[in-house]
mmCIF file of N, CA and C in Angstrom:
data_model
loop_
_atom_site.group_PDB
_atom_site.id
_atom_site.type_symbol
_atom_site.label_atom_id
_atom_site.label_comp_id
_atom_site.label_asym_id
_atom_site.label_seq_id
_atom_site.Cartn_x
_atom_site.Cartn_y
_atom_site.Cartn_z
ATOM 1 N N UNK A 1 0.854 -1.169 0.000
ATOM 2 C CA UNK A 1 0.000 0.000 0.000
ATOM 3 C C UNK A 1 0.896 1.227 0.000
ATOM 4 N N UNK A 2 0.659 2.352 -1.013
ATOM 5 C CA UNK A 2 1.451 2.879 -1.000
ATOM 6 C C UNK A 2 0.208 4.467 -0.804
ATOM 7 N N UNK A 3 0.928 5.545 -0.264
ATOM 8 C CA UNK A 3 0.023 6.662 0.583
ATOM 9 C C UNK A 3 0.736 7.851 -0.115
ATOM 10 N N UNK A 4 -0.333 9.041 -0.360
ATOM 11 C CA UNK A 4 0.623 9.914 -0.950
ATOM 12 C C UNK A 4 -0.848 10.795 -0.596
ATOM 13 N N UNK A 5 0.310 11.996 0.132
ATOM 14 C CA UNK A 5 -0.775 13.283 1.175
ATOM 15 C C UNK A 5 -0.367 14.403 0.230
ATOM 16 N N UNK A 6 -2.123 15.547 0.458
ATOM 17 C CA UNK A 6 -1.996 16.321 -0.371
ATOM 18 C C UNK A 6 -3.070 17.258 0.768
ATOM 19 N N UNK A 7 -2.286 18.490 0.569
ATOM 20 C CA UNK A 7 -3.566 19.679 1.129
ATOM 21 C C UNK A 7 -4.026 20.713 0.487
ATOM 22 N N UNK A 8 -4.707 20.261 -0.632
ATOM 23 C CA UNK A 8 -4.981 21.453 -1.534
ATOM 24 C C UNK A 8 -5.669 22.867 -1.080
ATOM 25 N N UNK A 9 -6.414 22.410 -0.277
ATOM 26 C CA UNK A 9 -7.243 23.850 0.448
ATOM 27 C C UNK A 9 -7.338 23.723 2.023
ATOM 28 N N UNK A 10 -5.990 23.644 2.180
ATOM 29 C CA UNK A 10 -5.467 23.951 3.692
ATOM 30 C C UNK A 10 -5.940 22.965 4.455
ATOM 31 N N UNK A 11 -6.810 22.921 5.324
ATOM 32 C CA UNK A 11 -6.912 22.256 6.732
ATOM 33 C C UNK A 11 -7.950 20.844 6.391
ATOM 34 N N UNK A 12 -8.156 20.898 4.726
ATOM 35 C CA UNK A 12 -8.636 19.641 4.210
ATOM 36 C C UNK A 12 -7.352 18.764 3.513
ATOM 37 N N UNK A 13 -7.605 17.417 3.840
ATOM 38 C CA UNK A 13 -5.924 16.894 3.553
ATOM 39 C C UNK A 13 -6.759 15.690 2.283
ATOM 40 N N UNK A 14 -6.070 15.614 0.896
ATOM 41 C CA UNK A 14 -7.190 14.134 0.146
ATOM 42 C C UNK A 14 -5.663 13.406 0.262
ATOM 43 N N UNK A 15 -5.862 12.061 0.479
ATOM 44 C CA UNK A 15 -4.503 10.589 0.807
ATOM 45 C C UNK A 15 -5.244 10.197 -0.290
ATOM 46 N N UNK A 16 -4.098 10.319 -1.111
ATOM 47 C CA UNK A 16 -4.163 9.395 -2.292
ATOM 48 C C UNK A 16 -3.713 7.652 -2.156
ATOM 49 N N UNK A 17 -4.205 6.578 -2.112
ATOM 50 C CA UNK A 17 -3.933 5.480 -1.841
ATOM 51 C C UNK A 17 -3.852 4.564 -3.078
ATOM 52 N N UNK A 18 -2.420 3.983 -3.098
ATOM 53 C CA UNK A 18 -2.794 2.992 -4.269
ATOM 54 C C UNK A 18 -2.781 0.981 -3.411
ATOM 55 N N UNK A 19 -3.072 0.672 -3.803
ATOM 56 C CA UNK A 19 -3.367 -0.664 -3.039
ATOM 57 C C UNK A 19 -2.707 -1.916 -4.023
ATOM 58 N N UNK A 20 -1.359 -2.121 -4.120
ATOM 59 C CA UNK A 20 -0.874 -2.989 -5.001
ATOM 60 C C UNK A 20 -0.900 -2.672 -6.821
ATOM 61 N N UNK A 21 -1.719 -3.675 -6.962
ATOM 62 C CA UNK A 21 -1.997 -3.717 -8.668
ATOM 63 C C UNK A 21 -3.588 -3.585 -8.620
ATOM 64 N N UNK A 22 -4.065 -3.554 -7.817
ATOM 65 C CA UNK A 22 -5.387 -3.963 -7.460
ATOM 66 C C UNK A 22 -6.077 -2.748 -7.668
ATOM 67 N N UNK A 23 -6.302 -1.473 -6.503
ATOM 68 C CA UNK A 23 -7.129 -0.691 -6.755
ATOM 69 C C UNK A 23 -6.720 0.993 -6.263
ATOM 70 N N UNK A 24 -7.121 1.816 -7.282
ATOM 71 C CA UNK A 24 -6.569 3.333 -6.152
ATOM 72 C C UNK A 24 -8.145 3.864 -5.516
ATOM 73 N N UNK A 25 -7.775 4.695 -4.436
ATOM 74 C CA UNK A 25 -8.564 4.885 -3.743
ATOM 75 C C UNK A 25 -8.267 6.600 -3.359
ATOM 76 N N UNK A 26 -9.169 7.779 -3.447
ATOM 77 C CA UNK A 26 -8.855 8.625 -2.578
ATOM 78 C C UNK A 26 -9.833 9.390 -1.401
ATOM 79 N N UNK A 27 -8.929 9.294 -0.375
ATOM 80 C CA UNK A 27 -9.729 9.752 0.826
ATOM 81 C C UNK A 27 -9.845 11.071 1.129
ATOM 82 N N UNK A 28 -10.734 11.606 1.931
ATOM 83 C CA UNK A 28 -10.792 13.402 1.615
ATOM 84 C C UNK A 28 -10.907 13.191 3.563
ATOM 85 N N UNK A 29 -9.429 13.964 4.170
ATOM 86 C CA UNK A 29 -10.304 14.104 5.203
ATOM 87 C C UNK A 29 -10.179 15.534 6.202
ATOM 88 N N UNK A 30 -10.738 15.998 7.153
ATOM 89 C CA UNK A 30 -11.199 16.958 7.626
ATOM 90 C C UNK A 30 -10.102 16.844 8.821
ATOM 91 N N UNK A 31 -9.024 17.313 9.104
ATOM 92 C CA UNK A 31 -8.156 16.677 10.320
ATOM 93 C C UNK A 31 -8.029 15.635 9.871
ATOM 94 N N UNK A 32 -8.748 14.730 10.805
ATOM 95 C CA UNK A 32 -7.979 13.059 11.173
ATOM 96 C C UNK A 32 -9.741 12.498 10.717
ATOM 97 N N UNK A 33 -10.457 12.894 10.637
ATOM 98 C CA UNK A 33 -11.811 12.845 10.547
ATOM 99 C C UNK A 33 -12.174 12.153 8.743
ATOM 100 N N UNK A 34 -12.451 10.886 8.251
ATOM 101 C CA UNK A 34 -12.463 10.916 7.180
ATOM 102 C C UNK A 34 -13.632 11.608 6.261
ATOM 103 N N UNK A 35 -13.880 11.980 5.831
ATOM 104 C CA UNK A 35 -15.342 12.334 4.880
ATOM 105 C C UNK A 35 -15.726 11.426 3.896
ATOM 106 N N UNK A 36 -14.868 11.146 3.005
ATOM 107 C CA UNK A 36 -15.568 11.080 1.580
ATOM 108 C C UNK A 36 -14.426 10.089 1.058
ATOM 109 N N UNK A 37 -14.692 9.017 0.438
ATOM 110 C CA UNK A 37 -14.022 7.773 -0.136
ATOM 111 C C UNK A 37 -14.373 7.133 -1.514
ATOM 112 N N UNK A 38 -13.508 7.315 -2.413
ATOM 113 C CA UNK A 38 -13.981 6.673 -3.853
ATOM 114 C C UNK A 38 -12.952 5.893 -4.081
ATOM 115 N N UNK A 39 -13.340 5.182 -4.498
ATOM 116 C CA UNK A 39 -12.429 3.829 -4.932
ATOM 117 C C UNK A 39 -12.645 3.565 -6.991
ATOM 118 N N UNK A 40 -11.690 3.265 -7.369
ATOM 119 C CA UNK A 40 -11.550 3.052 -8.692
ATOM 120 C C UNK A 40 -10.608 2.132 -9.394
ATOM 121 N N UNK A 41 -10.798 1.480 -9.971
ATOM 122 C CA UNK A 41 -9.441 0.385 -10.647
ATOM 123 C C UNK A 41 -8.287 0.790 -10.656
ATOM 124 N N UNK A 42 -7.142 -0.370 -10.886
ATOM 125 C CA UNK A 42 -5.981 0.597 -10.906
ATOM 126 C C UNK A 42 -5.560 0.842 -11.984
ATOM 127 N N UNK A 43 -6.504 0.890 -13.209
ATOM 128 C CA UNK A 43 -6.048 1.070 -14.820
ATOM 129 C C UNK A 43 -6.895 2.066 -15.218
ATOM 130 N N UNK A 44 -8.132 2.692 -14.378
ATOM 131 C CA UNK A 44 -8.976 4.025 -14.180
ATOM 132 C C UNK A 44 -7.513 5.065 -14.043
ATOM 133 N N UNK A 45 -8.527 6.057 -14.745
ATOM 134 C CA UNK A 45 -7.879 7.607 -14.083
ATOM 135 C C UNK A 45 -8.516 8.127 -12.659
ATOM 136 N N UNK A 46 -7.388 8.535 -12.389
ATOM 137 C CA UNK A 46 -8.009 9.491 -11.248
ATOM 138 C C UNK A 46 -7.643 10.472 -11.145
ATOM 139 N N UNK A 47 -6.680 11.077 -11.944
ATOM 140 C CA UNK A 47 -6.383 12.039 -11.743
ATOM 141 C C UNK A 47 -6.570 13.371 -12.990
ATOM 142 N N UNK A 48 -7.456 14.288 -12.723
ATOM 143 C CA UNK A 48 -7.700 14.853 -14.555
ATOM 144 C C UNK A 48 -5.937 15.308 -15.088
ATOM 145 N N UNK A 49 -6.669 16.430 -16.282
ATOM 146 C CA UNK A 49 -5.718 16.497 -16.599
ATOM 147 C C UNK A 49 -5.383 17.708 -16.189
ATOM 148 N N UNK A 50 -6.412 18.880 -15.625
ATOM 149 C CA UNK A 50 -5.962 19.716 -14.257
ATOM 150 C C UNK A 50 -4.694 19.630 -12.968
ATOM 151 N N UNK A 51 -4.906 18.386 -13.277
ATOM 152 C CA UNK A 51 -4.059 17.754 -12.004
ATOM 153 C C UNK A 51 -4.543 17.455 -10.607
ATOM 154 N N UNK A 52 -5.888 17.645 -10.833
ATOM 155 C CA UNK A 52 -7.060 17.748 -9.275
ATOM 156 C C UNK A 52 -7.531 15.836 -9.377
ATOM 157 N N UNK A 53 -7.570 15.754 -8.288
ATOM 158 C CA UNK A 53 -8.160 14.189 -7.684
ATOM 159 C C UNK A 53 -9.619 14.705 -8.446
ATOM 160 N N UNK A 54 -10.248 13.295 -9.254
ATOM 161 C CA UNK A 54 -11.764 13.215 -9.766
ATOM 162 C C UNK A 54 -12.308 12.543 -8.566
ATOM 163 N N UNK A 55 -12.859 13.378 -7.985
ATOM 164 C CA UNK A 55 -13.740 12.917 -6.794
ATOM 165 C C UNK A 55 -15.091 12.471 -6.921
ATOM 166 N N UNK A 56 -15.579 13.349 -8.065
ATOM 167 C CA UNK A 56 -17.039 13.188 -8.168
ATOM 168 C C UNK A 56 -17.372 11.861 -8.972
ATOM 169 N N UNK A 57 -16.571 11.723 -9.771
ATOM 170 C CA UNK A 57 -17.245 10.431 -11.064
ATOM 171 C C UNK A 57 -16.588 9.140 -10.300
ATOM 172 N N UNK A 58 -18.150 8.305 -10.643
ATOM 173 C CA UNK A 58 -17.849 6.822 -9.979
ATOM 174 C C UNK A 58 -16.835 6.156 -11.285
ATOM 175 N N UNK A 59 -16.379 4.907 -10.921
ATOM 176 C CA UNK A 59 -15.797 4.018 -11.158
ATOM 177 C C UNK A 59 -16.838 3.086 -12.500
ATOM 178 N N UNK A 60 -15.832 2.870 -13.007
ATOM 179 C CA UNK A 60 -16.623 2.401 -14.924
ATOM 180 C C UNK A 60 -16.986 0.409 -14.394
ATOM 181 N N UNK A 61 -16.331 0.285 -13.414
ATOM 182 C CA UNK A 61 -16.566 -1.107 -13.197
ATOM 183 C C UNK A 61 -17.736 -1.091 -12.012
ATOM 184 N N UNK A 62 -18.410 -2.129 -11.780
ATOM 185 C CA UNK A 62 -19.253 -2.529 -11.051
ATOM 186 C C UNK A 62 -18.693 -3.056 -9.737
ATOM 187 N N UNK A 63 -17.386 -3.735 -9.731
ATOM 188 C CA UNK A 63 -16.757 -4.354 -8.365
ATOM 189 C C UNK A 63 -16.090 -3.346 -7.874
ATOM 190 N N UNK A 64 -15.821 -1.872 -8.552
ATOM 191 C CA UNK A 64 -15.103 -0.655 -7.572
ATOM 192 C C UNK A 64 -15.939 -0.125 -7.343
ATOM 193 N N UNK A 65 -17.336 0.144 -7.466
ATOM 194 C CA UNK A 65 -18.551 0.801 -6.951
ATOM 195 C C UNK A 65 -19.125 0.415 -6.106
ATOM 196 N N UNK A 66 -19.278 -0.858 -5.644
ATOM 197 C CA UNK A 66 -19.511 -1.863 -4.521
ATOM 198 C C UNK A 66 -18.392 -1.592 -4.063
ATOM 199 N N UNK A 67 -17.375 -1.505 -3.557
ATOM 200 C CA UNK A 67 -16.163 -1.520 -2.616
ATOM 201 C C UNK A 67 -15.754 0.205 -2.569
ATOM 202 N N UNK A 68 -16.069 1.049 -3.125
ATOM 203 C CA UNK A 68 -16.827 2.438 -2.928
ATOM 204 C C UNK A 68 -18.187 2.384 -1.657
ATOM 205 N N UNK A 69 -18.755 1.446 -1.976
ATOM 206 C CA UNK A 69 -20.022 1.847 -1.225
ATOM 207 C C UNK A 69 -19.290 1.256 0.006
ATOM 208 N N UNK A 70 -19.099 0.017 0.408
ATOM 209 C CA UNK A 70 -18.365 -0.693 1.268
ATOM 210 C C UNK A 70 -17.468 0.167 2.420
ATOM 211 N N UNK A 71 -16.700 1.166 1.314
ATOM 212 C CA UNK A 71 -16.019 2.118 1.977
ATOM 213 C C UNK A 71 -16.704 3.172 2.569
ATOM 214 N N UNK A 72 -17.381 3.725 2.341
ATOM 215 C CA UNK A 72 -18.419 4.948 2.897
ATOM 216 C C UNK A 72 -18.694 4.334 4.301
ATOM 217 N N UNK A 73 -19.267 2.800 3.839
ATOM 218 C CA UNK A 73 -19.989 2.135 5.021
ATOM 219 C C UNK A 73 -18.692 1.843 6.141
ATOM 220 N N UNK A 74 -17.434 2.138 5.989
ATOM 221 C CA UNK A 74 -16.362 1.298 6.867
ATOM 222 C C UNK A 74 -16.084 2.915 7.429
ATOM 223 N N UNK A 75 -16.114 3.772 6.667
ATOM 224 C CA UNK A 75 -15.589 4.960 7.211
ATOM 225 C C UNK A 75 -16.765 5.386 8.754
ATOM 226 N N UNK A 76 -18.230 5.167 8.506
ATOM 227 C CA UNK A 76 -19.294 5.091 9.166
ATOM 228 C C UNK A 76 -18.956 4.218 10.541
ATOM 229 N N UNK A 77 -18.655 2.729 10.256
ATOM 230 C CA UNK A 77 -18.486 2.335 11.321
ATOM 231 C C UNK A 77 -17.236 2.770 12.430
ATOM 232 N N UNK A 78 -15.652 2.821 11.452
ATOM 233 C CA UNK A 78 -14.726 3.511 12.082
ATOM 234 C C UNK A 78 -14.945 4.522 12.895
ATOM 235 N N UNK A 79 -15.638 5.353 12.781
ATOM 236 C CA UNK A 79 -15.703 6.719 12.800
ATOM 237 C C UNK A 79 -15.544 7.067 14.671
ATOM 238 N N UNK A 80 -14.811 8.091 14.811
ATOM 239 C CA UNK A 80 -14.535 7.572 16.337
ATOM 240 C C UNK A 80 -13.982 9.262 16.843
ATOM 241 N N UNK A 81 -14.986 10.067 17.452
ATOM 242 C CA UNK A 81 -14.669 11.553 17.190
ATOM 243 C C UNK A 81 -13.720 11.810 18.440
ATOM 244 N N UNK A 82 -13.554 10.527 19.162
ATOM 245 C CA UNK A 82 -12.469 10.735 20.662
ATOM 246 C C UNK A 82 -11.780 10.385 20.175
ATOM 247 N N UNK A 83 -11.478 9.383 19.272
ATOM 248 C CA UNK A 83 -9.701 8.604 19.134
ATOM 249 C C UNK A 83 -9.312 8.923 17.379
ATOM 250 N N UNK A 84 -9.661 9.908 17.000
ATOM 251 C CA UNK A 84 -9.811 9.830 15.261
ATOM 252 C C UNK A 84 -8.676 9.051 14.430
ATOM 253 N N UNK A 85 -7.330 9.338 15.353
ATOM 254 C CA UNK A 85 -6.046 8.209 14.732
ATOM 255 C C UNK A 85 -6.183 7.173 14.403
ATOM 256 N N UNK A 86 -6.824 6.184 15.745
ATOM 257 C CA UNK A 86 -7.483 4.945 15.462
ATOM 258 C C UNK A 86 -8.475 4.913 14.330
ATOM 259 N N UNK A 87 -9.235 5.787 14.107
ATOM 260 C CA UNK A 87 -10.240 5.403 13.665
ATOM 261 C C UNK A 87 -9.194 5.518 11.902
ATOM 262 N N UNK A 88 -9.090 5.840 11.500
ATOM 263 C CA UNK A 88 -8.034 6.334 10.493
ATOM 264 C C UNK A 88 -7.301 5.084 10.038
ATOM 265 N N UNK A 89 -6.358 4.634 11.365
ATOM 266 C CA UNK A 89 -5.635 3.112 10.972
ATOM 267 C C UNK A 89 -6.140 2.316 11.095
ATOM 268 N N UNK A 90 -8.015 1.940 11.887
ATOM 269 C CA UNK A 90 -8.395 0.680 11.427
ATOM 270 C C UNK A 90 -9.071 1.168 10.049
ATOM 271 N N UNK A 91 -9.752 2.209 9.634
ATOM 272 C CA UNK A 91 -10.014 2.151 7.934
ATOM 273 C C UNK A 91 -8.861 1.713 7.117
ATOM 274 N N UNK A 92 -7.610 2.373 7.168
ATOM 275 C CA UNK A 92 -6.337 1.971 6.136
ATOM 276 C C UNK A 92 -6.052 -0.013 6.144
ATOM 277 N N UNK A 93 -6.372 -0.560 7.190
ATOM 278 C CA UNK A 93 -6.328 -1.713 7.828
ATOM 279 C C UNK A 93 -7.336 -2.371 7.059
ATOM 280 N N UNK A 94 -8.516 -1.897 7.356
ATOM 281 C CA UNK A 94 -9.851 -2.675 6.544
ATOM 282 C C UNK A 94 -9.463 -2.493 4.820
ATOM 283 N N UNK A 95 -9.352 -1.304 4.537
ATOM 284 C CA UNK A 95 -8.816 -1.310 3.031
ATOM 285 C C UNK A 95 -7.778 -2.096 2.764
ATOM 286 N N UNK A 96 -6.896 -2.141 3.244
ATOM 287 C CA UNK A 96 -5.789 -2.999 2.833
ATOM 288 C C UNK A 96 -5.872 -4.690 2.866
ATOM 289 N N UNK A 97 -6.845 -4.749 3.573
ATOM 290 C CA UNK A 97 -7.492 -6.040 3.126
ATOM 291 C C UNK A 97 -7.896 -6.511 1.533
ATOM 292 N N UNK A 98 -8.344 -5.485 0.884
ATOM 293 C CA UNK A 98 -8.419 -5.626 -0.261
ATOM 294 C C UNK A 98 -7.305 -5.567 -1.356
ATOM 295 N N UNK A 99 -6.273 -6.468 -0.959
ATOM 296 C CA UNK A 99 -5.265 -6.371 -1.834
ATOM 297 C C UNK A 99 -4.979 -7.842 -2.455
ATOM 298 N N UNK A 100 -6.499 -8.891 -1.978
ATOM 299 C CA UNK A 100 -6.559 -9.979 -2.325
ATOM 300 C C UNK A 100 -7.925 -9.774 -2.854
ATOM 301 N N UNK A 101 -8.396 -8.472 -3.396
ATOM 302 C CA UNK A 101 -9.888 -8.808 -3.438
ATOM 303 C C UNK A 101 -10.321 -9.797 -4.703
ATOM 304 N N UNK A 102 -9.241 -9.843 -6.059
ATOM 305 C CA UNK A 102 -9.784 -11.015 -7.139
ATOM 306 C C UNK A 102 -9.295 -11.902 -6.590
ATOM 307 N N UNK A 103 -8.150 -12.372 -5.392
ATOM 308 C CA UNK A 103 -7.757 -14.170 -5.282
ATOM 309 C C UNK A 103 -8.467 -14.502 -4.001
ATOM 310 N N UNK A 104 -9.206 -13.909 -2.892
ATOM 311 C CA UNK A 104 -9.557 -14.755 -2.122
ATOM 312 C C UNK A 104 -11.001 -15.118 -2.223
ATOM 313 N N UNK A 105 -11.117 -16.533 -1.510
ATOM 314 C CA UNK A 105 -12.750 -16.478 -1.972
ATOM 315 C C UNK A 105 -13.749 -16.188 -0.775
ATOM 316 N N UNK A 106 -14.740 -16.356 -0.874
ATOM 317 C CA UNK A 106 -15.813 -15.683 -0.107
ATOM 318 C C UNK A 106 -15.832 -16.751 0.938
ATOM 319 N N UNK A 107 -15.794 -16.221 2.375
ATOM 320 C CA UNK A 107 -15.391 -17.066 3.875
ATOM 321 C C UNK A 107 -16.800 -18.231 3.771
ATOM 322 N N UNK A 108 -17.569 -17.553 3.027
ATOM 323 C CA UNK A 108 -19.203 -18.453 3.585
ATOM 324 C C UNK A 108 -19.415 -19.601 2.293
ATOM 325 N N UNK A 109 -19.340 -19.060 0.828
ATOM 326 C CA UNK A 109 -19.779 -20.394 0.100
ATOM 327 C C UNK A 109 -18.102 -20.768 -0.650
ATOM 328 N N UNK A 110 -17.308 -19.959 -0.353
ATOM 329 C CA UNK A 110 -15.844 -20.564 -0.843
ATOM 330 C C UNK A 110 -16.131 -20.183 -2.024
ATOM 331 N N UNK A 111 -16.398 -19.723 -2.807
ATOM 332 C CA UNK A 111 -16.569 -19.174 -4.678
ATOM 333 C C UNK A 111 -15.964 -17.815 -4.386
ATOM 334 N N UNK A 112 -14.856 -17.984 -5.663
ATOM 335 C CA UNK A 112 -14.352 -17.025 -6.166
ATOM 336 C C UNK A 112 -15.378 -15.535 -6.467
ATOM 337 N N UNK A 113 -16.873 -15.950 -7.453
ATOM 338 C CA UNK A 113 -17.325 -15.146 -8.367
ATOM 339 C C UNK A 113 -18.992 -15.896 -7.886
ATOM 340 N N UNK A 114 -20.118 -15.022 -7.640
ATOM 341 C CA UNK A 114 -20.876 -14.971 -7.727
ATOM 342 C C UNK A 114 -21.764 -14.002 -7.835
ATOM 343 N N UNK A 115 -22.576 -14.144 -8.887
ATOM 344 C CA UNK A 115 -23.635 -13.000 -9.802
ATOM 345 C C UNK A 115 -21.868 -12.060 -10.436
ATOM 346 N N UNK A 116 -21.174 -12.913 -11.041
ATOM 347 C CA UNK A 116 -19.836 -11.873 -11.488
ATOM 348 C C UNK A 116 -19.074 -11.476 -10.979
ATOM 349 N N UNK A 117 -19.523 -10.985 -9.888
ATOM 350 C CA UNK A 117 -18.475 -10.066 -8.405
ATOM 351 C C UNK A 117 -17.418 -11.072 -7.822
ATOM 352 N N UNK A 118 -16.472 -10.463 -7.180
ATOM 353 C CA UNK A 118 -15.676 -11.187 -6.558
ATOM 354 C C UNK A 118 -16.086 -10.977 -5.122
ATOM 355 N N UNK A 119 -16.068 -11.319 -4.042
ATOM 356 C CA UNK A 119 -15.998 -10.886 -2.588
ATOM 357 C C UNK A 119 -15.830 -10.003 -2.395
ATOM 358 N N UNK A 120 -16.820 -8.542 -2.454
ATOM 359 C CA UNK A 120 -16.597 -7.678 -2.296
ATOM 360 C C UNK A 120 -16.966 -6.949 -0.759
ATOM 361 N N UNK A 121 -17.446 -7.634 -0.042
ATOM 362 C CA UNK A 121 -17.672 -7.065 1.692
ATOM 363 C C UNK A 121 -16.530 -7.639 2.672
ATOM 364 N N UNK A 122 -15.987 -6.725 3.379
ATOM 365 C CA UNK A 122 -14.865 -7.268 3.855
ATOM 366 C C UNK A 122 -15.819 -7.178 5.511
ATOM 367 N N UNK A 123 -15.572 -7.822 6.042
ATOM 368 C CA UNK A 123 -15.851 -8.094 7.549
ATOM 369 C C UNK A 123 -15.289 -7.353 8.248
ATOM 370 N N UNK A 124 -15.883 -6.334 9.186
ATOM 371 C CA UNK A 124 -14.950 -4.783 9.744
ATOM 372 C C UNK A 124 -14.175 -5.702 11.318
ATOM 373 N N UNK A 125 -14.668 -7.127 11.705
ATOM 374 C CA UNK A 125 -14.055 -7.123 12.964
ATOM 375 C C UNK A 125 -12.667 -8.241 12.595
ATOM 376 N N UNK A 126 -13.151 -8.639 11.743
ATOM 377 C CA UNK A 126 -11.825 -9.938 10.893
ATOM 378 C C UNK A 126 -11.531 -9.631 9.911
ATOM 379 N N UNK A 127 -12.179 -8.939 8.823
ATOM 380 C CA UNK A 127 -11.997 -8.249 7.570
ATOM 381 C C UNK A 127 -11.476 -9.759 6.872
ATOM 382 N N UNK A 128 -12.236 -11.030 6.710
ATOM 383 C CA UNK A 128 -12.876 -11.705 6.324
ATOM 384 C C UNK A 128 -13.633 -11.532 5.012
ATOM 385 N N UNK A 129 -13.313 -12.088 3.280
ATOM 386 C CA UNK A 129 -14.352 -11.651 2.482
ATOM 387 C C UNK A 129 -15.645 -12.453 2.230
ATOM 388 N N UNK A 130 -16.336 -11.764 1.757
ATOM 389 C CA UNK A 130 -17.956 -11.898 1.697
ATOM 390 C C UNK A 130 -18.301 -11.463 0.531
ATOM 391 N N UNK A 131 -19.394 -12.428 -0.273
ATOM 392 C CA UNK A 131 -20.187 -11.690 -1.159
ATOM 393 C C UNK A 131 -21.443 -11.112 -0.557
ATOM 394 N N UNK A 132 -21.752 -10.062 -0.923
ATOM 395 C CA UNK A 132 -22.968 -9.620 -0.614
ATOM 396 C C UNK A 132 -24.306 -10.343 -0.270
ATOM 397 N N UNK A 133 -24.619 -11.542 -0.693
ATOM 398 C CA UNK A 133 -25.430 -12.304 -0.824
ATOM 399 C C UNK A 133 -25.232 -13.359 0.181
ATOM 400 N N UNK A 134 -23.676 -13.385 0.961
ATOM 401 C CA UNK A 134 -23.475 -14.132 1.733
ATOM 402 C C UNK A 134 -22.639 -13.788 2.815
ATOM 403 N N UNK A 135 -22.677 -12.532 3.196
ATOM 404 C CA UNK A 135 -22.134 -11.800 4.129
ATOM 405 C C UNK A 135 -23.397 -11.542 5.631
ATOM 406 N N UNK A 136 -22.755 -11.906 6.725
ATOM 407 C CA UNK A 136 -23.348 -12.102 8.398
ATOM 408 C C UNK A 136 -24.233 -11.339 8.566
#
């Protein structure tokens, strides 16, 4: 996992994250506080040709839009307005789980691919993968 910090408009910081070969990701956050999380392939652009992070446009694939949503939902549970550090390194923690997201298979029916998808719900207390359809 490789991390690369940026403060374009001061006291807002976006962490650009790339995650292997697998997927980039950028986080927008407020302090230590995350906001806003998009996730995109790692053969997507993300970056225009402005040179500004594309924050607004989703992801052209269907398995980075699900693991987009996934993320919103992990930033939600993290979210921790007494300890925000923590809350910060278990999100980077839960993401970085996904650096097996096409080779591991789903903890509950063992398949690689079902309805197409790969295991795209990671389990926030084992970070464990899951397909949607077969996630606790």
């Amino acid at each position: 996992m490789s991390i690369k910090l940026t403060r374009p408009l001061g006291n807002s910081a976006v962490v650009h994250i790339t995650l292997e070969r697998t997927l980039h990701a950028v986080a927008i956050l407020r302090g230590l506080i995350i906001e806003t999380v998009i996730v995109k392939g790692y053969g997507e652009r993300l970056v225009l040709d402005s040179g500004e992070f594309d924050i607004w446009s989703k992801s052209r694939y269907a398995v980075f839009q699900k693991v987009s949503d996934h993320a919103t939902a992990a930033t939600l549970h993290y979210y921790s307005p007494l300890r925000p550090e923590l809350a910060v390194s278990s999100f980077m923690k839960w993401l970085n789980s996904y650096s097996t997201l096409f080779t591991a298979p789903c903890r509950k029916c063992g398949k690689h691919l079902q309805d197409n998808l790969p295991p795209t719900w990671r389990d926030f207390r084992n970070l464990d993968p899951f397909h949607d359809g077969c996630r606790p």
